[in-house]
């Protein structure tokens, strides 16, 4: 055999070997045999059986509108399909889906994970086990707790969106930046918080509205031809003690927590005007947040400084004449700044009071002490953080700068 | 080559984090590992550069005599076989755990070993040239992987810094120090180099560079996953990148980890097989060891399959309490013999020179 021939034979062998590694033919999956759920919802019933709802974008429906309808309003083909499975564990329930789904279910494109309130109050430990062990699930989805019926939520028509899953994901991402009344929804962050000392996680709170049932895509009936209404509201948080939900925070309480976590993108306060009987809408952005633990002997306290940038977005009164606000006046500005600071402080204080009432440190003060004052954590706290948190002294200092009055100095004054 | 072989361990299982109690201080364990590995390289390479024309097999027999030298050689060759089989198995496990769960383990390990055997058959220069080509890509993918991880990096996860004292830091450094035995091929390669006298310095530079990768990965993984999730992860770098979404467009960065790891494993396996076959042929007094490659590859695949019943066994075996005695028995004790014999021989030579008129 000549040297060239030998080289060719060797090269062919190498190429063959490389191709063998690439094909993985035992795991070959054709695209038309696979389906990717984008939303997974977990529930538990009174007998302790888990239920998994999976929403699949339909591969046979063209993207574009909500439901494609025929002449009489009957649905010809939905842009998604919803299926459910039951079992003794979340994985058992998930595998139950395979008995009624004609394609192989692959979890690598799950964007939203929903947990029912009932399951959240029982424990989300089993769901976390499934998520953190399953080789297809990533830790990037948004996770939220649903107040209300999950099935009707996932079957309902989302205005502007082709499928509830897409609508939910967009809403979860947008609501956080537009109002900052909800916590960060990233699954990885939640898993980390559960595993860290001195901090309890908050999950996004989704409330199913009454329109969810009446606007069902499965049975459009009475609402066909009508303008659809919102089906969910994302507001506030589900508060957990470890893996167990212990209560709800409303929007203001959640915003209060976000101020101390430095997680405010945009927030809004409406304060009484310094002049007359009007109110002023002020949009806020976080300008920083500094939280320092103070340890003095056996006493631990927290100094918190929150900074915000404000923008006047409108003065509302009975009439334009009564709403005129002279923003060039230093006294008016000083008063407005003080009122805004008080509003933020109020949100933080009600959040703090609620957290103490529920016995959860959603601010992560304990984790802060664990990080910054490990000696105090070991010597003073000694596993009694819940007890210490209940009486923890928190010194708040809120600094607001009204930087912009919008695009006008004063309101238009009728003459 | 040495850099890739060493850095591949960090990409694979990040033992500074997973094998001890270092948690958020894994980066400090990495610094200890750099120092310790430097000493191991001095131990292996220091003797090697004193016998520039010979491999460890040859100078073992020269220093210790035939029976004891052969026993030391068998011990070192068995450790090479063990490292190679374990690396092949771990890479196969990540592919099967994360991507191709139905593909038989034997097929994945066998394919990798066949590729390595073909490369070894073509000669050590081909392995070196492959390393030349792959090293820039290996480095690029790791740097991109670390950069992607910083999209979800949270520096608070690294605190409290060194608050638990030195013990957890040292516990995290023990297994990676044992893996310093992966520098054993240096003892086989020195005679193949163009400048054997610079081999030791080059190896020490590779320790520093691989240590840099280890520190970077430790920081990134703990910053992304946190100390608890990071410690519990079986493949931490892979898991950290799976948990990151850089933007809506840039996702699934774990491919960077798997590809760079694959490059490293290819060089790693080829090098171990080359050193193994060369060592066995020298031990048996054969002129050409290439015909040994086939049988060795079969033994290698079989060992890789049967050394560990399950993935958990790999993790259990690499705990310091089992792994360190194993490495000490197969590498440290033989080298103590070799250095002692070398010391005695040098002293004798000096004494003899002193007696000469």
XYZ file of C-alpha atoms in Angstrom:
772
model
C 0.000 0.000 0.000
C 1.468 3.325 -1.000
C 1.940 6.113 1.569
C -0.776 8.237 -0.093
C -3.251 5.385 -0.039
C -2.458 4.700 3.592
C -2.971 8.349 4.437
C -6.314 8.387 2.612
C -7.443 5.264 4.433
C -6.468 6.795 7.753
C -8.247 10.045 6.943
C -11.392 8.137 5.978
C -11.272 6.278 9.266
C -10.907 9.510 11.219
C -13.801 11.127 9.371
C -15.940 8.057 9.960
C -15.106 8.135 13.660
C -15.939 11.829 13.904
C -19.269 11.290 12.177
C -20.101 8.477 14.539
C -19.631 10.784 17.499
C -21.802 13.454 15.935
C -24.875 11.453 15.007
C -26.015 10.017 18.333
C -28.452 7.909 16.381
C -30.047 6.312 19.428
C -31.218 9.780 20.391
C -32.210 10.865 16.921
C -35.399 12.940 17.007
C -37.044 14.307 13.917
C -38.567 17.788 14.325
C -42.020 16.576 13.329
C -42.021 14.052 16.185
C -41.176 16.536 18.948
C -43.237 19.166 20.719
C -41.954 21.872 23.045
C -44.177 23.190 25.846
C -43.550 26.839 26.663
C -45.585 26.912 29.862
C -45.614 24.284 32.592
C -48.101 24.648 35.424
C -48.088 22.532 38.573
C -50.984 21.904 40.933
C -51.880 19.442 43.666
C -55.296 18.114 44.630
C -56.802 17.266 47.994
C -55.606 13.673 47.789
C -51.998 14.771 47.298
C -51.922 13.906 43.578
C -49.904 16.306 41.423
C -51.264 17.751 38.217
C -49.125 19.135 35.415
C -50.599 21.396 32.754
C -48.447 21.885 29.690
C -49.148 24.419 26.997
C -47.721 23.555 23.589
C -47.527 26.008 20.704
C -49.270 24.159 17.913
C -46.819 23.273 15.155
C -49.679 22.881 12.675
C -51.175 26.373 13.126
C -49.791 29.407 11.406
C -48.479 32.073 13.715
C -50.146 35.441 13.643
C -53.526 35.942 15.232
C -55.277 34.613 18.241
C -57.610 31.810 17.312
C -58.361 31.272 13.663
C -62.091 31.382 13.358
C -64.509 30.197 10.775
C -67.687 31.915 9.601
C -69.902 31.185 12.580
C -67.222 31.984 15.089
C -66.318 28.338 15.652
C -62.651 27.708 16.186
C -61.003 25.831 13.371
C -57.563 25.580 14.901
C -56.018 27.033 18.032
C -52.445 28.291 18.013
C -51.697 26.170 21.054
C -52.739 23.007 22.784
C -53.178 22.412 26.486
C -52.784 18.977 28.010
C -52.665 17.742 31.563
C -51.305 14.766 33.416
C -51.661 13.451 36.956
C -49.369 11.451 39.176
C -47.984 10.861 42.634
C -45.006 13.117 41.924
C -44.525 16.037 39.512
C -42.372 13.789 37.299
C -45.003 11.052 37.376
C -47.617 13.629 36.372
C -45.353 14.946 33.629
C -44.797 11.467 32.223
C -48.558 10.953 32.321
C -48.735 13.560 29.550
C -46.940 11.122 27.263
C -49.961 8.823 27.300
C -52.113 11.455 25.609
C -49.592 13.414 23.549
C -48.739 12.227 20.048
C -45.297 13.847 20.014
C -42.304 13.514 22.268
C -42.393 16.253 24.905
C -39.122 18.143 25.272
C -38.743 20.641 28.086
C -35.823 22.661 26.749
C -38.020 25.598 25.648
C -40.091 26.143 28.786
C -40.281 29.911 29.366
C -42.815 30.132 32.175
C -43.423 27.893 35.181
C -46.623 28.409 37.135
C -47.390 27.093 40.591
C -50.901 26.996 42.003
C -51.509 28.701 45.329
C -52.561 25.383 46.858
C -49.302 23.696 45.848
C -47.251 26.716 46.895
C -48.803 26.643 50.352
C -48.189 22.876 50.635
C -44.548 22.970 49.405
C -42.848 23.529 46.088
C -40.024 21.188 47.066
C -41.143 18.417 44.723
C -41.327 20.799 41.765
C -37.875 22.190 42.559
C -36.546 18.631 42.659
C -37.926 17.953 39.179
C -36.674 21.236 37.747
C -33.193 21.034 39.181
C -32.603 17.404 38.187
C -34.248 17.175 34.768
C -31.651 17.365 32.006
C -33.851 19.368 29.637
C -35.139 22.071 31.961
C -32.978 25.145 32.150
C -32.963 27.520 35.102
C -33.832 30.544 32.975
C -37.690 30.491 32.928
C -39.864 32.950 34.805
C -41.684 31.395 37.743
C -44.859 32.697 39.358
C -47.615 31.664 41.756
C -51.158 31.788 40.414
C -54.054 33.030 42.490
C -57.144 31.542 40.891
C -57.835 28.839 38.354
C -54.746 27.971 36.318
C -56.574 25.971 33.684
C -58.929 28.802 32.748
C -55.914 31.132 32.633
C -54.097 28.869 30.190
C -57.186 28.357 28.044
C -58.173 31.987 27.829
C -57.669 34.482 25.060
C -54.873 36.934 25.755
C -55.611 40.220 24.003
C -52.853 41.092 21.492
C -51.109 37.740 21.822
C -51.389 34.520 19.820
C -51.253 32.228 22.857
C -51.565 32.593 26.635
C -47.990 31.362 27.109
C -46.540 34.086 24.919
C -48.758 36.681 26.565
C -47.791 35.574 30.050
C -44.077 35.695 29.334
C -44.309 39.177 27.817
C -46.495 40.392 30.639
C -44.173 39.011 33.326
C -41.155 40.674 31.775
C -42.883 43.960 31.060
C -44.808 44.368 34.300
C -41.575 44.286 36.252
C -39.977 47.098 34.312
C -43.120 49.204 34.034
C -44.306 49.162 37.634
C -41.746 47.229 39.699
C -44.512 45.961 41.946
C -43.417 42.386 41.496
C -40.210 40.586 42.394
C -37.652 39.228 39.981
C -39.170 36.110 38.416
C -35.990 34.305 37.402
C -36.079 30.666 38.476
C -32.346 30.451 39.207
C -32.609 33.422 41.588
C -35.406 31.686 43.491
C -33.436 28.456 43.828
C -30.432 30.394 45.086
C -32.521 32.300 47.633
C -34.036 29.109 48.991
C -30.540 27.725 49.529
C -29.037 30.828 51.148
C -29.189 31.615 54.875
C -31.070 34.656 56.183
C -33.263 35.379 53.169
C -36.677 34.165 52.030
C -37.838 34.187 48.433
C -40.721 36.091 46.892
C -42.365 34.808 43.729
C -44.388 36.824 41.268
C -48.104 36.829 41.933
C -50.501 36.285 39.052
C -54.200 36.720 39.658
C -56.656 35.180 37.245
C -59.385 37.710 36.442
C -63.012 36.843 35.859
C -62.602 37.407 32.120
C -60.345 34.348 31.955
C -63.351 32.063 32.233
C -65.649 33.982 29.952
C -62.967 34.430 27.301
C -62.093 30.767 27.019
C -60.759 29.860 23.610
C -62.035 26.362 24.145
C -65.622 27.584 24.436
C -65.810 31.091 22.941
C -69.636 31.035 23.098
C -70.985 34.230 24.526
C -67.910 36.401 24.111
C -67.278 35.811 20.417
C -67.374 39.089 18.563
C -66.754 41.118 21.729
C -63.652 43.072 22.575
C -61.575 40.808 24.847
C -60.740 41.933 28.371
C -57.555 41.324 30.337
C -57.469 37.841 31.785
C -54.689 38.189 34.332
C -53.192 40.787 36.551
C -49.615 40.620 37.695
C -49.323 42.426 40.974
C -47.454 41.753 44.153
C -45.758 38.668 45.421
C -46.216 35.273 46.934
C -44.000 35.186 49.997
C -42.261 31.984 50.990
C -40.672 30.657 54.116
C -38.172 28.297 52.527
C -40.184 26.146 50.113
C -43.601 26.938 51.584
C -45.762 29.920 50.741
C -46.941 31.812 53.811
C -48.818 34.778 52.369
C -49.324 37.431 49.736
C -47.778 40.879 49.389
C -49.775 43.431 47.455
C -48.256 45.774 44.887
C -47.260 48.506 47.341
C -45.700 46.046 49.785
C -43.771 44.392 46.958
C -42.576 47.772 45.740
C -41.446 48.481 49.312
C -39.311 45.339 49.246
C -37.956 46.180 45.797
C -36.818 49.613 47.030
C -34.629 47.935 49.614
C -33.389 45.304 47.164
C -32.436 47.999 44.663
C -34.808 46.374 42.162
C -37.013 49.303 41.174
C -37.003 50.052 37.454
C -40.014 52.336 37.371
C -42.410 53.048 40.154
C -45.206 55.476 40.710
C -46.479 57.462 43.668
C -49.392 59.815 43.795
C -48.931 62.477 46.497
C -51.015 65.391 47.654
C -50.018 68.627 46.027
C -48.383 71.195 48.337
C -50.893 73.702 46.981
C -54.618 73.195 47.049
C -56.689 70.076 46.644
C -54.911 68.452 43.714
C -52.640 65.411 43.597
C -49.334 64.956 41.779
C -48.312 61.808 39.858
C -44.629 61.178 40.192
C -42.724 58.519 38.320
C -39.689 57.171 40.143
C -36.536 55.339 39.241
C -34.100 53.877 41.704
C -30.860 55.788 41.946
C -29.162 53.443 44.361
C -29.543 51.654 47.609
C -27.087 51.117 50.427
C -27.863 48.746 53.257
C -25.362 48.424 56.076
C -25.575 46.127 59.072
C -24.602 47.621 62.427
C -23.425 45.367 65.197
C -22.969 46.817 68.661
C -22.406 44.293 71.397
C -25.290 41.845 71.105
C -27.446 44.327 69.224
C -27.876 44.208 65.472
C -29.498 46.976 63.463
C -29.734 47.920 59.828
C -29.084 51.303 58.222
C -30.791 51.609 54.877
C -30.392 54.466 52.452
C -32.609 54.486 49.386
C -32.120 57.009 46.604
C -34.674 57.763 43.916
C -34.937 60.001 40.893
C -38.344 61.502 40.335
C -40.154 62.972 37.383
C -43.416 64.883 37.655
C -45.928 63.274 35.317
C -49.028 65.285 36.039
C -51.000 67.368 38.467
C -54.620 66.336 38.864
C -57.251 68.524 40.439
C -60.880 69.520 39.997
C -59.861 72.062 37.364
C -56.765 73.205 35.534
C -56.755 76.467 37.481
C -56.639 74.640 40.810
C -53.886 72.298 39.580
C -51.237 74.862 38.822
C -47.978 73.929 40.510
C -45.041 76.323 40.537
C -42.147 73.942 40.275
C -39.589 76.748 40.196
C -40.598 77.600 43.742
C -38.016 75.974 46.080
C -40.590 75.543 48.803
C -42.929 73.686 46.483
C -40.101 71.474 45.314
C -38.929 70.816 48.843
C -42.448 69.918 49.917
C -42.974 67.654 46.907
C -39.661 65.940 47.546
C -40.542 65.368 51.180
C -43.968 63.974 50.308
C -42.462 61.623 47.730
C -39.841 60.422 50.205
C -42.571 59.779 52.741
C -44.581 57.792 50.207
C -41.588 55.570 49.454
C -40.821 55.226 53.136
C -44.428 54.273 53.773
C -44.249 51.496 51.161
C -41.078 50.159 52.761
C -42.532 50.328 56.261
C -45.725 48.472 55.384
C -43.607 45.819 53.646
C -41.448 45.513 56.727
C -44.469 45.218 58.994
C -46.062 42.559 56.787
C -42.804 40.602 56.557
C -42.523 40.613 60.360
C -46.125 39.541 60.657
C -45.477 36.583 58.341
C -42.078 35.847 59.887
C -40.134 36.025 56.618
C -37.047 38.053 55.806
C -37.682 38.856 52.164
C -35.256 41.789 52.342
C -32.312 39.494 52.956
C -31.148 41.414 56.052
C -30.058 38.106 57.569
C -28.081 37.209 54.478
C -26.484 40.649 54.589
C -25.317 40.026 58.143
C -24.145 36.536 57.170
C -22.079 38.077 54.359
C -20.791 41.233 56.005
C -20.655 40.242 59.654
C -20.041 36.492 59.681
C -18.782 36.609 63.258
C -22.018 38.219 64.446
C -23.974 35.685 62.402
C -22.218 32.827 64.156
C -22.098 34.302 67.653
C -25.231 36.430 67.996
C -27.710 34.995 65.526
C -26.985 31.294 66.154
C -29.993 30.068 64.206
C -32.401 32.564 65.847
C -32.691 34.892 62.894
C -36.520 34.745 62.756
C -36.629 35.912 66.354
C -34.069 38.684 65.818
C -35.706 39.849 62.586
C -39.038 40.338 64.351
C -37.469 43.051 66.555
C -34.750 44.265 64.204
C -34.173 48.002 64.206
C -34.190 49.324 60.635
C -33.173 52.972 60.172
C -34.560 54.221 56.895
C -33.297 57.202 54.985
C -35.001 57.946 51.674
C -33.508 60.582 49.420
C -35.492 61.762 46.422
C -34.302 64.080 43.714
C -36.983 65.569 41.476
C -34.887 65.933 38.423
C -37.403 66.632 35.671
C -40.820 68.249 35.539
C -41.689 66.450 32.295
C -41.624 68.655 29.200
C -43.227 71.733 30.774
C -42.498 73.859 33.814
C -46.047 74.768 34.724
C -49.468 73.471 33.835
C -51.438 75.285 31.182
C -53.395 77.975 32.970
C -56.791 79.103 31.628
C -56.966 82.937 31.478
C -0.819 20.081 25.459
C -0.145 20.087 29.186
C -2.229 23.238 29.590
C -5.197 21.663 27.820
C -4.866 18.420 29.749
C -4.825 20.244 33.052
C -7.429 22.876 32.236
C -9.846 20.205 30.995
C -10.219 18.966 34.575
C -11.418 22.421 35.605
C -13.943 22.543 32.798
C -15.114 19.060 33.587
C -16.032 18.807 37.227
C -14.475 21.854 38.869
C -13.239 19.745 41.778
C -12.187 22.759 43.847
C -15.876 23.399 44.326
C -17.431 19.956 44.192
C -14.993 17.790 46.128
C -14.565 19.717 49.378
C -16.218 22.300 51.584
C -14.710 25.367 49.984
C -18.122 26.686 48.746
C -17.788 30.431 48.025
C -14.041 30.250 48.707
C -13.396 27.860 45.809
C -11.302 30.552 44.127
C -8.913 30.477 47.119
C -8.701 26.688 46.846
C -7.728 27.223 43.212
C -4.793 29.363 44.315
C -3.654 26.624 46.700
C -3.981 24.148 43.837
C -1.698 26.266 41.645
C 1.001 26.192 44.317
C 0.594 22.481 45.020
C 0.509 21.510 41.365
C 3.686 23.521 40.841
C 5.365 21.312 43.442
C 4.043 18.163 41.765
C 5.413 19.375 38.435
C 8.770 20.034 40.082
C 8.684 16.504 41.455
C 7.863 14.918 38.072
C 9.672 17.281 35.730
C 12.647 17.858 38.046
C 13.629 14.231 37.742
C 12.746 14.151 34.047
C 15.125 16.971 33.104
C 17.922 15.132 34.896
C 17.415 12.244 32.434
C 16.779 14.255 29.280
C 17.118 11.313 26.906
C 15.038 8.873 28.915
C 11.435 8.363 29.922
C 10.335 7.613 33.470
C 10.107 3.922 32.551
C 13.736 3.857 31.478
C 15.185 5.786 34.385
C 13.038 3.894 36.903
C 14.770 0.678 35.860
C 18.136 2.457 35.794
C 17.695 3.896 39.280
C 15.864 1.096 41.049
C 16.932 -2.001 39.193
C 14.775 -4.269 37.087
C 12.206 -5.665 39.574
C 11.525 -2.511 41.591
C 11.861 -0.246 38.536
C 9.330 -2.371 36.672
C 6.958 -2.222 39.646
C 7.257 1.573 39.768
C 6.686 1.741 35.992
C 3.595 -0.446 36.210
C 2.262 1.783 38.977
C 2.759 4.932 36.907
C 1.315 3.313 33.769
C -1.722 2.157 35.710
C -2.313 5.718 36.899
C -2.100 6.948 33.307
C -4.660 4.313 32.313
C -6.863 5.334 35.199
C -6.795 9.060 34.349
C -7.478 8.394 30.690
C -10.335 5.990 31.365
C -11.871 8.350 33.921
C -11.672 11.358 31.596
C -13.305 9.386 28.780
C -16.014 8.191 31.137
C -16.760 11.645 32.589
C -17.053 13.238 29.155
C -19.299 10.388 28.006
C -21.401 10.890 31.128
C -21.957 14.589 30.464
C -22.997 13.840 26.893
C -25.392 11.151 28.048
C -26.701 13.085 31.061
C -27.263 16.297 29.146
C -27.835 15.514 25.501
C -28.043 11.916 24.320
C -29.539 9.868 27.155
C -30.363 6.814 25.037
C -26.959 6.351 23.418
C -24.997 3.464 25.000
C -22.075 4.496 27.143
C -19.826 1.951 25.419
C -20.459 3.563 22.071
C -19.581 7.065 23.276
C -16.448 5.958 25.155
C -15.441 3.622 22.319
C -15.738 6.340 19.693
C -13.571 8.718 21.680
C -10.959 6.051 22.284
C -10.893 5.034 18.602
C -10.296 8.645 17.590
C -7.522 8.985 20.160
C -5.961 5.670 19.064
C -5.891 6.771 15.402
C -4.232 10.029 16.389
C -1.656 8.225 18.509
C -0.974 5.823 15.649
C -0.050 8.834 13.514
C 2.566 9.856 16.069
C 3.262 12.266 18.883
C 3.863 15.130 16.471
C 0.313 14.837 15.161
C -0.972 15.113 18.735
C 1.201 18.209 19.217
C -0.028 19.759 15.969
C -3.650 19.029 16.921
C -3.012 20.757 20.248
C -1.533 23.731 18.384
C -4.699 24.028 16.321
C -7.160 23.385 19.140
C -5.572 25.417 21.947
C -6.669 28.848 20.631
C -10.221 27.551 20.162
C -10.150 25.909 23.585
C -9.067 29.176 25.210
C -11.522 31.230 23.172
C -14.497 29.058 24.114
C -13.584 29.052 27.794
C -13.144 32.824 27.801
C -16.470 33.249 25.987
C -18.084 30.825 28.425
C -16.796 32.746 31.427
C -17.879 36.020 29.801
C -21.361 34.598 29.151
C -21.569 33.520 32.760
C -20.889 37.041 33.932
C -24.277 38.055 32.486
C -25.811 36.412 35.565
C -22.892 36.974 37.904
C -23.694 38.094 41.436
C -20.638 39.034 43.469
C -22.590 38.688 46.734
C -22.482 34.924 46.233
C -18.739 35.026 46.923
C -19.252 36.412 50.425
C -18.392 35.997 53.240
C -14.813 35.772 52.037
C -12.606 33.256 53.859
C -14.822 33.568 56.930
C -14.577 29.894 57.856
C -10.808 29.812 58.043
C -8.306 27.758 56.085
C -9.789 24.283 56.567
C -12.595 24.491 53.959
C -10.187 26.108 51.495
C -7.697 23.287 51.929
C -10.424 20.638 51.743
C -11.386 21.981 48.321
C -7.788 21.844 47.147
C -7.077 18.180 48.018
C -8.705 16.364 45.108
C -7.452 18.840 42.466
C -3.972 18.375 43.925
C -4.345 14.637 43.412
C -5.334 15.394 39.849
C -1.936 17.052 39.541
C -0.913 13.511 38.659
C -2.162 14.374 35.200
C 1.259 15.914 34.706
C 2.748 12.400 34.609
C 2.916 12.459 30.777
C 5.614 15.090 31.270
C 7.872 12.278 32.469
C 7.280 10.469 29.170
C 7.434 13.504 26.892
C 10.666 15.224 27.885
C 12.828 13.075 25.563
C 10.480 13.960 22.644
C 10.898 17.706 23.091
C 13.281 19.803 21.021
C 14.576 21.584 24.120
C 14.292 19.180 27.075
C 15.996 21.648 29.413
C 13.070 24.052 28.989
C 10.411 21.403 29.575
C 10.142 22.113 33.279
C 9.708 25.861 32.833
C 7.105 25.259 30.122
C 5.222 22.857 32.377
C 5.226 25.408 35.197
C 3.836 28.039 32.840
C 1.065 25.609 31.909
C 0.317 25.182 35.645
C -0.099 28.948 35.971
C -2.293 29.233 32.889
C -4.473 26.256 33.827
C -4.654 27.690 37.353
C -5.898 30.950 35.895
C -8.671 29.035 34.129
C -9.495 27.270 37.388
C -9.733 30.549 39.331
C -11.851 32.179 36.596
C -14.230 29.235 36.415
C -14.524 29.010 40.205
C -15.464 32.673 40.453
C -17.919 32.480 37.587
C -19.675 29.295 38.703
C -20.093 30.439 42.320
C -21.178 33.904 41.157
C -23.843 32.417 38.897
C -25.105 29.381 40.801
C -24.273 30.410 44.348
C -22.205 28.270 46.714
C -24.886 25.687 47.412
C -26.156 24.952 43.895
C -22.580 25.118 42.610
C -21.287 22.589 45.119
C -24.161 20.219 44.401
C -23.791 20.421 40.632
C -22.200 17.377 39.022
C -20.934 19.423 36.069
C -20.825 22.963 37.521
C -19.477 24.919 34.515
C -21.974 23.213 32.248
C -24.838 23.850 34.684
C -23.867 27.481 35.213
C -23.892 28.176 31.483
C -27.205 26.338 31.092
C -28.661 28.694 33.682
C -27.634 31.841 31.853
C -29.530 33.754 29.233
C -27.230 36.487 27.968
C -29.969 38.058 25.819
C -33.097 36.756 24.107
C -30.883 36.074 21.112
C -27.820 34.718 22.911
C -28.767 31.616 24.843
C -27.572 28.047 25.374
C -23.981 29.005 26.033
C -23.331 25.537 27.486
C -22.263 24.501 23.990
C -19.095 26.483 24.661
C -18.355 24.369 27.728
C -19.048 21.082 25.998
C -17.034 21.892 22.866
C -14.003 23.228 24.742
C -14.152 20.251 27.078
C -14.326 17.952 24.041
C -11.175 19.506 22.576
C -9.386 19.079 25.886
C -10.517 15.484 26.281
C -9.315 14.628 22.766
C -5.802 15.896 23.487
C -5.922 14.410 26.960
C -6.909 10.929 25.759
C -4.455 10.949 22.869
C -1.626 11.953 25.156
C -2.404 9.354 27.786
C -2.728 6.617 25.193
C 0.542 7.671 23.586
C 2.363 7.695 26.913
C 0.751 4.413 27.943
C 1.658 2.579 24.745
C 5.191 3.985 24.721
C 5.660 3.071 28.363
C 4.397 -0.488 27.900
C 6.591 -1.004 24.827
C 9.667 0.268 26.729
C 8.846 -1.902 29.677
C 8.518 -4.964 27.442
C 11.577 -4.003 25.392
C 9.650 -3.564 22.119
C 10.962 -1.318 19.335
C 7.566 -0.084 18.148
C 4.597 0.146 20.451
C 2.034 1.045 17.838
C 0.692 -2.464 17.455
C -0.177 -2.265 21.168
C -2.629 0.552 20.504
C -5.518 -1.731 19.498
C -5.373 -4.005 22.530
C -4.699 -1.051 24.825
C -7.701 0.787 23.451
C -9.896 -2.233 24.148
C -8.545 -2.516 27.707
C -9.074 1.184 28.125
C -12.716 1.101 27.032
C -13.366 -1.920 29.250
C -11.711 -0.211 32.227
C -13.615 2.992 31.596
C -16.887 1.074 31.581
C -16.229 -1.134 34.581
C -14.171 1.059 36.901
C -17.324 2.905 37.889
C -20.773 1.385 38.152
C -22.494 4.761 37.997
C -21.819 8.469 37.784
C -22.147 8.721 41.549
C -19.239 6.296 41.930
C -16.973 8.702 40.039
C -17.948 11.451 42.425
C -17.491 9.197 45.463
C -14.098 7.959 44.263
C -12.849 11.508 43.771
C -13.540 12.498 47.351
C -10.230 13.272 49.102
C -10.487 10.339 51.528
C -10.354 7.808 48.671
C -8.668 9.674 45.852
C -5.666 11.017 47.739
C -4.503 7.632 49.088
C -4.925 6.203 45.585
C -2.761 8.912 43.982
C -0.285 8.763 46.840
C 0.129 5.014 46.386
C 0.418 5.105 42.599
C 2.401 8.299 42.077
C 3.810 9.790 45.257
C 5.315 6.585 46.683
C 6.994 5.645 43.355
C 8.434 9.127 43.079
C 9.700 8.988 46.646
C 11.523 5.804 45.665
C 12.870 7.406 42.499
C 14.051 10.606 44.164
C 15.593 8.658 47.051
C 17.431 6.399 44.616
C 18.537 9.408 42.600
C 19.723 11.167 45.765
C 21.693 8.129 46.920
C 23.247 7.758 43.472
C 24.234 11.430 43.360
C 25.739 11.296 46.843
C 27.661 8.152 45.921
C 28.952 9.796 42.757
C 30.082 12.862 44.746
C 31.768 10.679 47.316
C 33.466 8.659 44.604
C 34.643 11.850 42.942
C 35.936 13.075 46.299
C 37.948 9.881 46.801
C 39.643 10.168 43.424
C 43.206 11.495 43.737
